[in-house]
mmCIF file of C-alpha atoms in Angstrom:
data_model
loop_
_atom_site.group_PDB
_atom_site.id
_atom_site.type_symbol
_atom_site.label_atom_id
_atom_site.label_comp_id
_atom_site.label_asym_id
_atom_site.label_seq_id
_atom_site.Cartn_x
_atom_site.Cartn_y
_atom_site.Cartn_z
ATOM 1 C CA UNK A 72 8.979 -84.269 -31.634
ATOM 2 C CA UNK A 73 5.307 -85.125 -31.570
ATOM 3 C CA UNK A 74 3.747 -85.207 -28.082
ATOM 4 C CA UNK A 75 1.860 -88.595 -28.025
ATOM 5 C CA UNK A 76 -1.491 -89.574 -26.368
ATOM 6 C CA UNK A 77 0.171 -92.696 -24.913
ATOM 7 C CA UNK A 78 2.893 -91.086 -23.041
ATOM 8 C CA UNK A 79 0.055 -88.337 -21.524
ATOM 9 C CA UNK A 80 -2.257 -90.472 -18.446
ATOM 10 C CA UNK A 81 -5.538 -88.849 -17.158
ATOM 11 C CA UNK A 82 -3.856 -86.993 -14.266
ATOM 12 C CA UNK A 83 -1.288 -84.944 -16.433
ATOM 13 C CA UNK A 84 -4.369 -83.790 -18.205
ATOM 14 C CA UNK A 85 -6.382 -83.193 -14.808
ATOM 15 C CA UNK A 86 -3.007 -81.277 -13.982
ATOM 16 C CA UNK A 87 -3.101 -79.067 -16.791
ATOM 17 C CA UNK A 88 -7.082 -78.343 -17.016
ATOM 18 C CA UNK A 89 -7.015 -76.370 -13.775
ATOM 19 C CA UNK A 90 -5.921 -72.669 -13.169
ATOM 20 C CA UNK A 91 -3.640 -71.989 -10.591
ATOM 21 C CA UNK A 92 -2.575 -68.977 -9.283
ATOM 22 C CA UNK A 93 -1.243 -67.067 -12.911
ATOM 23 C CA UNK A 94 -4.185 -68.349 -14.881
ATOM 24 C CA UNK A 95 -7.304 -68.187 -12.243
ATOM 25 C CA UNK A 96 -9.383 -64.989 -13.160
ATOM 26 C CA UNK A 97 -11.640 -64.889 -9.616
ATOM 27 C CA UNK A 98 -14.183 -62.150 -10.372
ATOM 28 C CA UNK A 99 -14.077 -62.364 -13.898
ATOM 29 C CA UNK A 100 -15.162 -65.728 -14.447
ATOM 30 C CA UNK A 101 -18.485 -64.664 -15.584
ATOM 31 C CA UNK A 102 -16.303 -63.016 -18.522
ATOM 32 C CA UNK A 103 -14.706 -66.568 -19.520
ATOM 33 C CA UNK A 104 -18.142 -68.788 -19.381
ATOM 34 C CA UNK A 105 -19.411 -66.645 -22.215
ATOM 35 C CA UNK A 106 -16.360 -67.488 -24.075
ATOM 36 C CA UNK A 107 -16.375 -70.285 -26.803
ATOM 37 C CA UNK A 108 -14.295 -73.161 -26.429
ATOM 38 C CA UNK A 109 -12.687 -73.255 -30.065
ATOM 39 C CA UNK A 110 -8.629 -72.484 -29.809
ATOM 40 C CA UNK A 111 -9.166 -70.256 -33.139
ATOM 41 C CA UNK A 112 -12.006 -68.442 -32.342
ATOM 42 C CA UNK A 113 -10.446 -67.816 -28.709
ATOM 43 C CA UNK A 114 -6.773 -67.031 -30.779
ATOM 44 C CA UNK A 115 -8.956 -64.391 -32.579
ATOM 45 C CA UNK A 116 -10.244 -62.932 -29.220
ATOM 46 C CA UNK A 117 -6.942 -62.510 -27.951
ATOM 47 C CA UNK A 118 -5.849 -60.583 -30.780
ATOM 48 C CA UNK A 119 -8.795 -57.896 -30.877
ATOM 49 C CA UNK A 120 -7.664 -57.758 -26.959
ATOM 50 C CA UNK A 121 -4.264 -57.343 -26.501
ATOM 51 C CA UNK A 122 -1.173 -55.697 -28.608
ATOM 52 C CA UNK A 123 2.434 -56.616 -28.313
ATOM 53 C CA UNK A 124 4.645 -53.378 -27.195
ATOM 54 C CA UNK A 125 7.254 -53.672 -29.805
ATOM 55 C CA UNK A 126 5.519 -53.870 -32.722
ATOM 56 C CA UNK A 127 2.163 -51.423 -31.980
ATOM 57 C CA UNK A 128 3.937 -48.061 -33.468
ATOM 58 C CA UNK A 129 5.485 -49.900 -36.735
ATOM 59 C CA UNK A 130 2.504 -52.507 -37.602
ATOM 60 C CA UNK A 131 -0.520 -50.536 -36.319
ATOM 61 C CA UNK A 132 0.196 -46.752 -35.797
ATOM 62 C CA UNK A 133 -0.239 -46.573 -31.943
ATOM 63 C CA UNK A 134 2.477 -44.909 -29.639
ATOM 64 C CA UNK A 135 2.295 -46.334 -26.329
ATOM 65 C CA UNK A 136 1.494 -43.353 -23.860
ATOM 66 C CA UNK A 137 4.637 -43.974 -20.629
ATOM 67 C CA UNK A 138 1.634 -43.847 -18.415
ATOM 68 C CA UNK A 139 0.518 -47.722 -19.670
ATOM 69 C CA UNK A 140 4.784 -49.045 -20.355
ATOM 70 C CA UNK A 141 3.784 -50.692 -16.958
ATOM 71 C CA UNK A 142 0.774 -53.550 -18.567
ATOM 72 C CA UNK A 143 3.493 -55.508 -20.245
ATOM 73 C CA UNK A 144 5.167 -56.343 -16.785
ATOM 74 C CA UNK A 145 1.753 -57.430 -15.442
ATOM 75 C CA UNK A 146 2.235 -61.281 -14.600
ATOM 76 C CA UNK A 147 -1.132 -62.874 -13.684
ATOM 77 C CA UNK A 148 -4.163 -63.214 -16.184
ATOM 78 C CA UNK A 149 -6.511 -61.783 -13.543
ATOM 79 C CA UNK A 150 -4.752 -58.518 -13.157
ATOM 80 C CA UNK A 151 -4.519 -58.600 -16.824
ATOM 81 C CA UNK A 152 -7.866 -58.334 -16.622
ATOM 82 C CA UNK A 153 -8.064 -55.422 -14.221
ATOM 83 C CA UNK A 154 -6.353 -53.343 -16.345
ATOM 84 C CA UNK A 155 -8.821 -54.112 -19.684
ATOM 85 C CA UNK A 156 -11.579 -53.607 -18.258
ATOM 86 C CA UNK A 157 -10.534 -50.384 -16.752
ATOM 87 C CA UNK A 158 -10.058 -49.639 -20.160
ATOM 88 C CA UNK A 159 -12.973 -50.650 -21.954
ATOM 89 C CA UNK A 160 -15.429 -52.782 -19.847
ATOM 90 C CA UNK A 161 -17.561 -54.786 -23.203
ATOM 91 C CA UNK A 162 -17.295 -58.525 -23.218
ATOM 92 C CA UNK A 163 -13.940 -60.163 -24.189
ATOM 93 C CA UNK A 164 -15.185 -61.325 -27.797
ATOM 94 C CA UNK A 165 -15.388 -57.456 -28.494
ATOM 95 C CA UNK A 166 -12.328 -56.516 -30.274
ATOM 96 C CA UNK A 167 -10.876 -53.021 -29.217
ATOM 97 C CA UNK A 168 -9.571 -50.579 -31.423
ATOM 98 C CA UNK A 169 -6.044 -50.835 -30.843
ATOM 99 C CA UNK A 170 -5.501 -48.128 -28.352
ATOM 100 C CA UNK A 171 -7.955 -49.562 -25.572
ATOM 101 C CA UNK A 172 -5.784 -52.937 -25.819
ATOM 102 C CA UNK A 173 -4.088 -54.094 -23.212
ATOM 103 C CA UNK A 174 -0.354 -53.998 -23.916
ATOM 104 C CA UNK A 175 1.765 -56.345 -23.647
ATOM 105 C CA UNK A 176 4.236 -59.266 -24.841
ATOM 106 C CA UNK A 177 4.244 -63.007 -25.914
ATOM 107 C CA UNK A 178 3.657 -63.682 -21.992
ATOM 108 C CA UNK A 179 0.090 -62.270 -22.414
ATOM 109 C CA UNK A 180 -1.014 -63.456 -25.406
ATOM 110 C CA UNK A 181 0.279 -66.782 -24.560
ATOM 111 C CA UNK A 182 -1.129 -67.095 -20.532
ATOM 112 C CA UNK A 183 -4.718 -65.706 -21.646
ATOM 113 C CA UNK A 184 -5.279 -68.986 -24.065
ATOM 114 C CA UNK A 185 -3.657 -70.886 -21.554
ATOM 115 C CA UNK A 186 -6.193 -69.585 -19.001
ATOM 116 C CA UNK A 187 -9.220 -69.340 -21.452
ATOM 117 C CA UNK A 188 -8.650 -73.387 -22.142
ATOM 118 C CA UNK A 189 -8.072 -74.414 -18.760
ATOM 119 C CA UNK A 190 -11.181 -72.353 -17.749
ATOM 120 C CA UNK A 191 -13.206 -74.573 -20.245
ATOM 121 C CA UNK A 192 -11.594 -77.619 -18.819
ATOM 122 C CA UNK A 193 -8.772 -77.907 -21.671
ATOM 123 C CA UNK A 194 -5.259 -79.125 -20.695
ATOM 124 C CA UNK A 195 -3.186 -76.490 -21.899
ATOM 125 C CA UNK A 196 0.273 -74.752 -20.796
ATOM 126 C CA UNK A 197 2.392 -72.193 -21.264
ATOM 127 C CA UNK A 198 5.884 -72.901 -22.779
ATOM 128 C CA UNK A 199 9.118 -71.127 -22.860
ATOM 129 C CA UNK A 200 11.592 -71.283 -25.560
ATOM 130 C CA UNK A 201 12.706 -70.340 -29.148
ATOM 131 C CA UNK A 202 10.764 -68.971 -32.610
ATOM 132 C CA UNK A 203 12.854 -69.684 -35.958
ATOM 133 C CA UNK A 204 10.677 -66.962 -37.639
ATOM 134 C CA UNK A 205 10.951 -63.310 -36.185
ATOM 135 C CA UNK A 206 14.716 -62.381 -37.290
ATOM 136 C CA UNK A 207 16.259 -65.879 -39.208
ATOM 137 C CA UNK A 208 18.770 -67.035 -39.574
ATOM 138 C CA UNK A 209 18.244 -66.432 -35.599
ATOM 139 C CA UNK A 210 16.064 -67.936 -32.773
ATOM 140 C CA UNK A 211 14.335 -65.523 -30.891
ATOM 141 C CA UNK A 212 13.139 -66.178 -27.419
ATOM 142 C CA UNK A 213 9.407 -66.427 -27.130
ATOM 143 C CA UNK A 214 6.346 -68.024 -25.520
ATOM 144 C CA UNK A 215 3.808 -69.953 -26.777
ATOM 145 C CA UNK A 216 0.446 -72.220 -25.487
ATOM 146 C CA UNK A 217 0.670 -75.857 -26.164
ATOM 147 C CA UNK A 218 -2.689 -77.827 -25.704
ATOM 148 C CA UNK A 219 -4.049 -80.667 -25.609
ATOM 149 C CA UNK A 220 -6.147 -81.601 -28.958
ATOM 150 C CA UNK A 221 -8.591 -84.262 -28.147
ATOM 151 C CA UNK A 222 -9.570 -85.284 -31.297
ATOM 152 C CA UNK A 223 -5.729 -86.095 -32.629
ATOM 153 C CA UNK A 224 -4.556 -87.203 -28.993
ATOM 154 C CA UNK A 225 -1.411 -85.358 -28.938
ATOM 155 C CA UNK A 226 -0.324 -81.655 -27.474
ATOM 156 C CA UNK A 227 -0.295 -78.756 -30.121
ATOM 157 C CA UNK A 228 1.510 -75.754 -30.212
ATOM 158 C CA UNK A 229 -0.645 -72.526 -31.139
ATOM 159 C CA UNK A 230 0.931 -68.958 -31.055
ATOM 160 C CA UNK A 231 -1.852 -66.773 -30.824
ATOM 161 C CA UNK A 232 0.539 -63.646 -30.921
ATOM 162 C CA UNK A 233 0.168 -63.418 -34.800
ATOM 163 C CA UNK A 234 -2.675 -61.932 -36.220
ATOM 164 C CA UNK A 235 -2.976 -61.551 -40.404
ATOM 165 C CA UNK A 236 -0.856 -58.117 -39.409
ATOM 166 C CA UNK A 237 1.941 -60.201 -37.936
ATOM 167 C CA UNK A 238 1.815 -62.993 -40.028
ATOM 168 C CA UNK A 239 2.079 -60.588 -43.360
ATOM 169 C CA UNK A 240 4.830 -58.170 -41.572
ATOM 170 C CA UNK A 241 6.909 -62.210 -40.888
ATOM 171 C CA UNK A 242 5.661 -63.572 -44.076
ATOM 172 C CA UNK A 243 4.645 -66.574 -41.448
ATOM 173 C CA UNK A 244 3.101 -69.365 -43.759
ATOM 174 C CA UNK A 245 3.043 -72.143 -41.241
ATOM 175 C CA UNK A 246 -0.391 -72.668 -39.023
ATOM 176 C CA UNK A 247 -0.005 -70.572 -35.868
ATOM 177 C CA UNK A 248 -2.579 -72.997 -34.861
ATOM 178 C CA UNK A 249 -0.057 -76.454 -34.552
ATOM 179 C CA UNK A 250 3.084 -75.113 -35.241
ATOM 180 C CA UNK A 251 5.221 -76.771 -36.604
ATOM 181 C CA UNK A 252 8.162 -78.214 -33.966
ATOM 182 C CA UNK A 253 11.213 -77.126 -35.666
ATOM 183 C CA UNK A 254 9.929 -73.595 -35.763
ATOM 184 C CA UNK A 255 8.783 -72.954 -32.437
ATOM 185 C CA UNK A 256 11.904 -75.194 -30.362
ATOM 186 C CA UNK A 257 11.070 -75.951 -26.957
ATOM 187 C CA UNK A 258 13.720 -74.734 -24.528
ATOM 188 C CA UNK A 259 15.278 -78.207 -23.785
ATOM 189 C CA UNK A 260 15.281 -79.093 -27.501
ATOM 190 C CA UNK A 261 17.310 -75.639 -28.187
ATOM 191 C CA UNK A 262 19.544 -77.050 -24.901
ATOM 192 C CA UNK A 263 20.069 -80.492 -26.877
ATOM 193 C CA UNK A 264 20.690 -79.386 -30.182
ATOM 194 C CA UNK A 265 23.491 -76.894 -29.030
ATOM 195 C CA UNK A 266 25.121 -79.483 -26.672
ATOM 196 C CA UNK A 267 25.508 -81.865 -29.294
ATOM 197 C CA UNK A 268 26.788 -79.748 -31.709
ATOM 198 C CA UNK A 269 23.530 -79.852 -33.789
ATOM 199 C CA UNK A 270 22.982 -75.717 -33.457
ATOM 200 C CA UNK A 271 24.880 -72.902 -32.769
ATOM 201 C CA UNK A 272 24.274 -71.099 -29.320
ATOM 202 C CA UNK A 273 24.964 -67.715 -30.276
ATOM 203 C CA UNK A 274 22.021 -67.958 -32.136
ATOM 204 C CA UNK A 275 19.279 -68.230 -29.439
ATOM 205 C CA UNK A 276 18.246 -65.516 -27.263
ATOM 206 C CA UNK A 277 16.780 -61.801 -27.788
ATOM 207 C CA UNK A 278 17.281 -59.290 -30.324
ATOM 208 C CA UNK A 279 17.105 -56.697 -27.550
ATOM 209 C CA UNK A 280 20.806 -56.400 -26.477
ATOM 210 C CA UNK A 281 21.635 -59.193 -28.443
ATOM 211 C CA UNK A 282 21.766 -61.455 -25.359
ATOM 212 C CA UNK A 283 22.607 -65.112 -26.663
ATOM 213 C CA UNK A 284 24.157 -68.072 -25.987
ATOM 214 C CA UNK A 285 23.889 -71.326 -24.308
ATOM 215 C CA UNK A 286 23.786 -69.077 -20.375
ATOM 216 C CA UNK A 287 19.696 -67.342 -22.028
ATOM 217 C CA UNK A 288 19.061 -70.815 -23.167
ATOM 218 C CA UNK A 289 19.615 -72.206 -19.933
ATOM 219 C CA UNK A 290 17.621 -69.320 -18.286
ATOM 220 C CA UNK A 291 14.739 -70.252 -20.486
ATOM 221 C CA UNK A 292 14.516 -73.810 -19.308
ATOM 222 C CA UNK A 293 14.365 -72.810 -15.821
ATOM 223 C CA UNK A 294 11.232 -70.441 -17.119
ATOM 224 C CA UNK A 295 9.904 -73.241 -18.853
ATOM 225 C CA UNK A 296 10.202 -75.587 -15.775
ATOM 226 C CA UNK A 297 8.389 -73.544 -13.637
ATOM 227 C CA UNK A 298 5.633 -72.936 -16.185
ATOM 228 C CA UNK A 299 5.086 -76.702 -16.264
ATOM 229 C CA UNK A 300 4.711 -76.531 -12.945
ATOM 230 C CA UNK A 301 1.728 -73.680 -13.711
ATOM 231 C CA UNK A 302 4.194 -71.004 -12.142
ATOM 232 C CA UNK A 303 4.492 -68.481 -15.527
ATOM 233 C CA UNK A 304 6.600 -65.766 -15.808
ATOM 234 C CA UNK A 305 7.893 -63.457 -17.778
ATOM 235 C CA UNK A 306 10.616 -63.945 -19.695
ATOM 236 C CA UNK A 307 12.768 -61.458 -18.025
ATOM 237 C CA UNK A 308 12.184 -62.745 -14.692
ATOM 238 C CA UNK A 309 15.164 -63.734 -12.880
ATOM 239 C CA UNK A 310 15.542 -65.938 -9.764
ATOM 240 C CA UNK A 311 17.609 -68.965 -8.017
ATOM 241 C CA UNK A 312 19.589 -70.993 -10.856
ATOM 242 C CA UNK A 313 19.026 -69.022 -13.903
ATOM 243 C CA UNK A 314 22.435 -67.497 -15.171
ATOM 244 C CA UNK A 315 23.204 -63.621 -15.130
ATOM 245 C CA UNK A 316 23.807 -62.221 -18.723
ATOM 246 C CA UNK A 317 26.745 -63.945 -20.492
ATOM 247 C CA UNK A 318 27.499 -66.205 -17.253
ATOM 248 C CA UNK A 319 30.496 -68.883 -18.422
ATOM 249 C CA UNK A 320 29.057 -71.959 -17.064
ATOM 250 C CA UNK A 321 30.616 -74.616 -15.409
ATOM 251 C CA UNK A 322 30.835 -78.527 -15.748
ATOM 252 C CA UNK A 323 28.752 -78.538 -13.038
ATOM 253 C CA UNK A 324 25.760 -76.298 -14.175
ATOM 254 C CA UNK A 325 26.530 -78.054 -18.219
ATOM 255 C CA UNK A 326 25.709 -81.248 -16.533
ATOM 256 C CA UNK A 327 22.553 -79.248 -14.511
ATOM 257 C CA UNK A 328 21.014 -78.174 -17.483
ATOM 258 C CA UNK A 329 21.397 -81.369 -19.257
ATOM 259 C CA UNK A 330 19.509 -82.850 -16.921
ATOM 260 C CA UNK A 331 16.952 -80.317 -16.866
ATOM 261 C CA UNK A 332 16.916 -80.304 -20.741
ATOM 262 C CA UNK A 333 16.043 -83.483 -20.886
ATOM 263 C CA UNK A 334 13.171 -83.661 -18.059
ATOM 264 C CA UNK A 335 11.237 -80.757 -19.965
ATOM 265 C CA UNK A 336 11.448 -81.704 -23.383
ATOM 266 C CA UNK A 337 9.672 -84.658 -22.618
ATOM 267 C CA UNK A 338 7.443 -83.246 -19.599
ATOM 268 C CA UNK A 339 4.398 -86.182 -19.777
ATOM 269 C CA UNK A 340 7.402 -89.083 -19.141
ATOM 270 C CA UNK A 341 9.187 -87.165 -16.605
ATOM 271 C CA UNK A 342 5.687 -85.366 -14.804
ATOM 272 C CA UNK A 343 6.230 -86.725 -11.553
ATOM 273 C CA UNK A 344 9.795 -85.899 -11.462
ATOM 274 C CA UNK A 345 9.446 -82.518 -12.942
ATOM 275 C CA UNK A 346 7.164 -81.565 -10.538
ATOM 276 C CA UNK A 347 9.211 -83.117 -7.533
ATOM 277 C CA UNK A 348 12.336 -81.754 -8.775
ATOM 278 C CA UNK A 349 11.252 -78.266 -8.669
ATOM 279 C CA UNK A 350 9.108 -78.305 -5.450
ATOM 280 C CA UNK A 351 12.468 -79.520 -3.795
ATOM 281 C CA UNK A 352 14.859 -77.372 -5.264
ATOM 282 C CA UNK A 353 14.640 -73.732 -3.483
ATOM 283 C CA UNK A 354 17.208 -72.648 -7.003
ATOM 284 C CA UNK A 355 14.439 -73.928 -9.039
ATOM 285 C CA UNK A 356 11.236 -73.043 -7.207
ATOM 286 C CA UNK A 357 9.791 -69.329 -8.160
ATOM 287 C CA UNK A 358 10.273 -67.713 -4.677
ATOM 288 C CA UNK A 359 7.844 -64.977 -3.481
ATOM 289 C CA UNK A 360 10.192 -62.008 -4.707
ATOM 290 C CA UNK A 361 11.948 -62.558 -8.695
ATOM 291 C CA UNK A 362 14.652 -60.424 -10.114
ATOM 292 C CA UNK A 363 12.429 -58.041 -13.167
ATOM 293 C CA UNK A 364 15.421 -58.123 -15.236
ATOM 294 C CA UNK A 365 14.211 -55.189 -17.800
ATOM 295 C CA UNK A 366 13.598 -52.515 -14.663
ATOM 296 C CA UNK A 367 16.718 -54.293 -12.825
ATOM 297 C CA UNK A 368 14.436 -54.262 -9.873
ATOM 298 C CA UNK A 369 13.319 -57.094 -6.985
ATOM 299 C CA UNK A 370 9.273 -57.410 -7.503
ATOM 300 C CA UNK A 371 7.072 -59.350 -4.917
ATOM 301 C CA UNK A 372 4.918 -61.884 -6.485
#
C-alpha cells in the first residue's frame, strides 16, 4: 500500500520532523550537524556504527564480551550515544572496526536514521511490524524507518540493518532503501491479512522461542502505535494492552485490535485520532515503568 502525498498535510510532516524524547540527542548535536542529509549515505553510517547481537559471532567473527549484553536494551538514541562514544569518541561517519560498535538490534539501527532525518528536518518514523526475508516461509518481527521522500511525495520504507554482509548472508535482492511493502508488512497489515483469512498467524512473530500468532501480532501494533506517536520501544517491551505470550484473545480485544489495525495502517488519514486515541487510553499510552520482556524485569523509562 503506497503512502500518498495527498493523504499526508503539512502538520503530519511538522509532526514527524521533530525529535522527541527517544530521538533528541542533547549534547551530541554537534555530532549530527556534520552529518549529511542523504538516507544512503546516513544507512551506510549506521552500519560502520552499530552491529546487531545475533548475528556479530556468525557474520563477522566478534563474541560479544557479557560486560556490553546490556547496549542492546538501551532505548533512547542519546544514550545510544553515550555508550559509542565511550567507546571510540571519532565522528559518526567513521566506521568502527566491529568490536568498538555499539551493539544492538533492529531498534537501533532503525531509531538512529529516524533521529539522524528528523535532526535534518526529515519526516521520518520508526515502524513496528513483520520482514518476509530473514527465515521464509515465516515473518519475522522487526523494525524499520519509513520517511518521507520529497522528491516522489510518498513515505518510504528503508531498513538500514542490512549491510552487503547481511544482504549476501539473506540473499536480500530488493532495495533496503524503499522496500518493497509486501516484504516488510506493517503491523496492522499483518493484523488484516490474518483476520481475513488472507495469512496464517502462526507465521508472524520471533524465531527466538518461536513466539507466534495473532496475540505477538497484536503486541506489535500496540509498539507500532506508540512509535507513531514518537514513543519507540523495543520490541520486547511490554505494558497496558499488549497480550502476554500465547494470550487466547477475546471478542472483545479481536474487535480492539481491529480497530487499532486499521488506524495504523493508514496513520496520515487517521493522525488526529491516532494520536488522541493513545493519549487517552492509559492501556495504550507507554507509562513511565514497561515490562523488559527478555530480562522479565519492570524498567523505569
Amino acid at each position: 500500500m503506497k503512502q500518498i502525498g495527498t493523504t499526508t498535510p503539512p502538520q503530519i510532516l511538522d509532526y514527524y520532523s521533530c525529535p522527541t524524547a527517544m530521538t533528541s540527542v542533547g549534547k551530541y548535536a554537534a555530532l549530527f550537524d556534520e552529518l549529511p542529509c542523504d538516507v544512503g549515505e546516513l544507512t551506510q553510517i549506521i552500519q560502520g556504527i552499530v552491529i546487531y547481537e545475533y548475528v556479530a559471532s556468525d557474520f563477522y567473527g566478534f563474541t560479544i564480551p557479557d560486560e556490553r549484553q546490556h547496549e542492546t536494551h538501551i532505548r533512547p538514541v542519546a544514550q545510544m550515544l553515550d555508550c559509542l562514544i565511550a567507546i571510540d569518541d571519532q565522528p559518526l561517519s567513521i566506521a568502527r572496526p566491529v568490536n568498538q560498535r555499539l551493539i544492538g538490534i533492529c531498534h537501533h539501527f532503525a531509531l538512529l536514521l529516524v533521529a539522524m532525518l528528523r535532526a535534518k528536518g526529515i519526516p521520518a518514523r520508526y515502524r513496528c511490524g513483520f520482514g518476509s526475508y530473514f527465515n521464509p516461509p515465516y515473518f519475522e518481527e522487526h523494525v524499520v524507518c519509513e520517511y518521507w521522500n520529497a522528491a516522489q511525495a510518498s513515505w518510504a520504507i528503508v531498513d538500514p540493518q542490512f549491510d552487503a554482509v547481511w544482504r549476501e548472508k539473506l540473499k536480500i535482492a530488493h532495495d533496503v532503501l524503499n522496500v518493497p511493502r509486501d516484504r516488510f508488512i506493517i503491523a496492522g497489515d499483518a493484523w488484516i491479512k490474518c483476520r481475513t483469512g488472507v495469512s496464517d498467524p502462526s507465521k508472524f512473530g520471533i524465531f527466538k522461542g518461536e513466539l507466534r500468532g495473532l496475540w505477538f501480532i497484536a503486541g506489535e501494533i500496540i509498539r507500532d502505535l506508540a512509535a507513531l506517536n514518537k514513543m519507540e520501544m523495543l520490541p520486547w517491551d511490554i505494558w497496558g494492552a499488549i497480550p502476554r505470550s500465547n494470550e487466547p484473545l477475546s471478542d472483545e480485544q479481536l474487535m480492539f485490535f481491529d480497530r487499532l489495525a486499521a488506524l495504523t495502517r493508514s496513520p496520515d488519514t487517521s493522525f488526529s485520532e491516532l494520536l488522541s486515541l493513545y493519549e487517552n487510553d492509559d492501556h495504550l499510552r507507554v507509562p513511565t515503568t514497561v515490562f523488559n520482556g527478555v530480562l522479565n524485569t519492570l524498567e523505569t523509562l
